[in-house]
Amino acid sequence: MRSFFSILNNGVTCIVCGENSFVYPICKKCLSKHFSLEEVLNERRCKVCGKVLISTDDTCSRCRDEKILVHTDNVLPLFSYRLWNKELLYKWKIMGERSVSSLFAYFVYKALDKLKDDIIVPVPPRKGKIQKNGWDQVDEICSFLKNRYGIKVLKLLKRNTTEQQKKLHKKERLETISCAYQIELEKVIKQELKCVNNVLPKKVCLIDDVCTTGATIESCAKILKNIGIETVDVITLFIVD
């Protein structure tokens, strides 16, 4: 991870235009041009997966062919996993450019406002990730949402596997994902529900960084509905389309 002093001395290069940027790896000009939330939140989207539509149908071709997302209610991926978006995600997740976390948290906060959600459930990291790396991307976004914006965070899920989903092929993802997550222990659930008056909410929003096949968010949404949550919205930063 880049130190604060290295940022002061050298600045950060914008991944789009190559110009210097003070903190984020994307300058204000490119941020305004290529990451406009107003445009993102008003695009025509697939009613199942939330991908931006290029046809007059109300669902994309993949969702018409594959029935993966069944237990999700509203899915809102903010950006496509293409071009400089891929590099931005790489810098954040792999290179540890944690300055981007607050920016992403702001994007999610505005999307939550559109969906009228104020209770979020993060997709949990694989076992040992935070101990090994010192942080988890989704966990850090949720910390910003909780402490800066007052959003309630319920960590109701836990992950069973240590293997990274991105290393698996699509077929392997779909085959293994059903047993990759489960509900937290009862004592953990009771502790988490204290911030919502010890009552299981009827509606939550699941938060993840990337939607690749949709298998992860579907598995997590199914678990949440099985414990009595009626509506599960989803926000992901990126979608592989």
XYZ file of C-alpha atoms in Angstrom:
241
model
C 0.000 0.000 0.000
C 1.283 3.462 -0.892
C 2.357 5.550 2.081
C 0.920 8.979 2.793
C 4.311 10.597 2.221
C 4.813 8.919 -1.157
C 1.471 10.332 -2.243
C 2.534 13.807 -1.135
C 5.861 13.575 -2.941
C 4.845 11.894 -6.163
C 1.093 12.202 -6.450
C -1.022 9.523 -8.066
C -1.394 9.000 -11.802
C -4.935 8.988 -13.181
C -5.697 5.598 -14.734
C -7.768 7.227 -17.490
C -5.865 10.286 -18.731
C -2.441 9.757 -17.169
C -2.381 13.138 -15.445
C -1.382 13.550 -11.814
C -4.100 13.133 -9.229
C -3.581 14.018 -5.570
C -5.091 11.061 -3.717
C -7.332 8.852 -5.875
C -5.911 6.945 -8.882
C -8.413 8.879 -10.980
C -8.530 12.667 -11.377
C -11.565 14.847 -10.680
C -12.181 15.484 -14.368
C -12.256 11.793 -15.310
C -14.172 10.928 -12.172
C -16.911 13.352 -13.167
C -16.920 12.176 -16.785
C -16.694 8.394 -16.414
C -18.176 7.744 -12.962
C -21.322 9.840 -13.075
C -23.748 8.393 -10.545
C -26.625 10.412 -11.947
C -26.218 8.637 -15.277
C -25.640 5.242 -13.672
C -28.722 5.396 -11.468
C -31.026 6.374 -14.330
C -29.980 3.871 -17.014
C -32.366 1.208 -18.325
C -31.421 -2.039 -16.648
C -32.240 -5.729 -16.709
C -34.977 -6.335 -14.150
C -33.158 -9.473 -12.938
C -29.400 -8.787 -12.801
C -29.358 -4.997 -13.161
C -27.038 -4.963 -16.166
C -27.493 -2.003 -18.508
C -29.780 -2.969 -21.398
C -28.979 -2.388 -25.040
C -32.242 -3.822 -26.353
C -35.924 -3.040 -25.844
C -36.471 -6.184 -23.746
C -36.767 -5.775 -19.982
C -34.285 -8.592 -19.291
C -30.838 -9.248 -20.753
C -30.127 -12.277 -22.938
C -28.164 -14.068 -20.208
C -30.978 -13.801 -17.674
C -33.440 -15.093 -20.277
C -31.213 -18.119 -20.902
C -29.988 -18.795 -17.344
C -32.086 -18.701 -14.189
C -29.389 -17.895 -11.631
C -30.815 -14.929 -9.719
C -34.017 -16.193 -8.116
C -33.921 -14.944 -4.525
C -32.734 -11.384 -5.206
C -35.300 -8.594 -5.582
C -33.425 -5.565 -6.941
C -29.871 -5.822 -8.242
C -27.920 -2.629 -8.914
C -24.358 -3.014 -10.232
C -22.835 0.459 -10.532
C -20.150 0.042 -13.202
C -19.126 -2.470 -15.851
C -15.885 -4.385 -15.362
C -14.154 -2.948 -18.412
C -11.284 -0.662 -19.480
C -10.008 1.560 -16.650
C -12.597 0.121 -14.281
C -10.606 -3.112 -14.276
C -7.421 -1.229 -13.443
C -9.142 0.750 -10.699
C -10.406 -2.457 -9.097
C -6.949 -4.024 -9.430
C -5.281 -1.069 -7.700
C -7.825 -1.233 -4.893
C -8.011 -4.988 -4.272
C -4.553 -6.187 -5.266
C -2.267 -3.162 -4.867
C -3.958 -1.928 -1.708
C -4.896 1.590 -2.847
C -7.207 1.981 0.140
C -7.859 5.666 -0.593
C -10.430 4.398 -3.105
C -12.511 2.789 -0.348
C -14.088 6.072 0.757
C -14.933 6.909 -2.862
C -16.597 3.546 -3.418
C -18.463 3.902 -0.120
C -19.903 7.200 -1.353
C -21.078 5.525 -4.576
C -22.788 2.766 -2.585
C -24.365 5.297 -0.221
C -25.996 7.160 -3.113
C -27.205 3.867 -4.597
C -28.701 2.879 -1.240
C -30.633 6.131 -1.270
C -32.082 5.236 -4.673
C -33.184 1.801 -3.443
C -34.484 3.289 -0.174
C -32.348 0.890 1.858
C -30.750 1.709 5.211
C -29.702 -1.736 6.435
C -26.896 -3.586 4.682
C -25.468 -7.100 4.850
C -21.916 -7.508 3.506
C -20.850 -10.563 1.550
C -18.275 -11.981 4.010
C -14.599 -12.433 3.111
C -12.967 -15.834 2.881
C -11.575 -17.218 6.124
C -8.283 -15.706 7.201
C -8.281 -12.900 4.638
C -8.420 -10.005 7.101
C -5.807 -11.639 9.355
C -3.500 -12.181 6.373
C -3.979 -8.910 4.472
C -5.035 -6.626 7.291
C -8.293 -5.622 5.595
C -11.147 -6.684 3.340
C -12.563 -4.408 0.646
C -16.261 -4.951 1.310
C -15.720 -4.807 5.062
C -13.960 -1.448 4.726
C -16.737 0.000 2.558
C -19.255 -1.087 5.175
C -17.199 0.617 7.883
C -17.402 3.891 5.959
C -21.122 3.436 5.412
C -21.680 2.819 9.099
C -19.406 5.457 10.604
C -19.671 8.225 8.014
C -23.234 7.840 6.717
C -25.058 6.173 9.597
C -26.070 3.042 7.661
C -26.808 -0.002 9.812
C -24.544 -2.978 9.059
C -25.597 -6.528 9.907
C -22.905 -9.186 9.516
C -25.309 -12.109 9.307
C -23.306 -14.340 6.982
C -20.043 -16.232 7.182
C -17.956 -17.951 4.563
C -16.956 -21.587 4.823
C -14.329 -21.820 2.106
C -10.881 -20.267 1.805
C -10.582 -20.650 -1.975
C -10.906 -17.504 -4.076
C -13.939 -17.606 -6.378
C -12.100 -15.684 -9.106
C -9.757 -18.643 -9.543
C -12.632 -20.934 -10.444
C -14.249 -21.385 -13.834
C -17.919 -20.539 -14.216
C -19.066 -24.150 -13.900
C -16.941 -24.641 -10.779
C -18.322 -21.453 -9.228
C -21.895 -22.570 -9.723
C -21.158 -26.045 -8.369
C -19.332 -24.942 -5.199
C -21.079 -21.712 -4.245
C -24.115 -23.346 -2.626
C -21.972 -24.563 0.286
C -19.561 -21.618 0.400
C -21.710 -19.433 2.684
C -23.971 -19.949 5.663
C -25.775 -17.988 8.351
C -23.736 -16.866 11.355
C -23.966 -18.531 14.763
C -27.068 -17.692 16.801
C -25.090 -15.739 19.409
C -23.507 -13.651 16.649
C -26.911 -12.977 15.080
C -28.285 -11.783 18.427
C -25.344 -9.435 18.859
C -25.707 -8.037 15.328
C -29.458 -7.407 15.727
C -28.925 -5.095 18.710
C -28.495 -2.153 16.331
C -31.983 -2.770 14.896
C -33.805 -3.209 18.217
C -33.234 -6.973 18.255
C -35.707 -7.465 15.415
C -34.837 -9.213 12.164
C -35.472 -6.622 9.423
C -37.890 -7.350 6.589
C -35.619 -5.725 4.026
C -31.832 -5.562 3.633
C -29.323 -4.749 0.922
C -26.527 -7.192 0.191
C -23.186 -5.511 -0.632
C -20.406 -7.009 -2.775
C -17.596 -5.625 -4.898
C -17.956 -7.612 -8.143
C -20.744 -9.663 -9.697
C -19.246 -12.241 -12.068
C -21.733 -15.068 -12.517
C -24.256 -13.940 -9.893
C -23.789 -17.176 -7.961
C -22.407 -15.512 -4.834
C -25.184 -12.966 -4.399
C -27.828 -15.576 -5.203
C -26.448 -17.968 -2.598
C -26.303 -15.227 0.047
C -29.774 -13.913 -0.836
C -31.240 -17.408 -0.520
C -29.747 -17.826 2.952
C -31.110 -14.453 4.081
C -34.586 -15.254 2.835
C -34.473 -18.654 4.498
C -34.089 -16.994 7.900
C -37.124 -14.746 7.320
C -35.912 -11.624 5.513
C -38.555 -10.815 2.914
C -36.699 -8.504 0.511
C -33.036 -8.723 -0.475
C -31.719 -5.941 -2.675
C -28.154 -6.089 -3.991
C -25.559 -3.453 -4.804
C -22.252 -4.378 -6.414
C -19.580 -1.934 -7.525
C -18.863 -3.780 -10.771
C -20.456 -6.370 -13.000
C -18.696 -8.611 -15.516
C -20.794 -8.285 -18.668
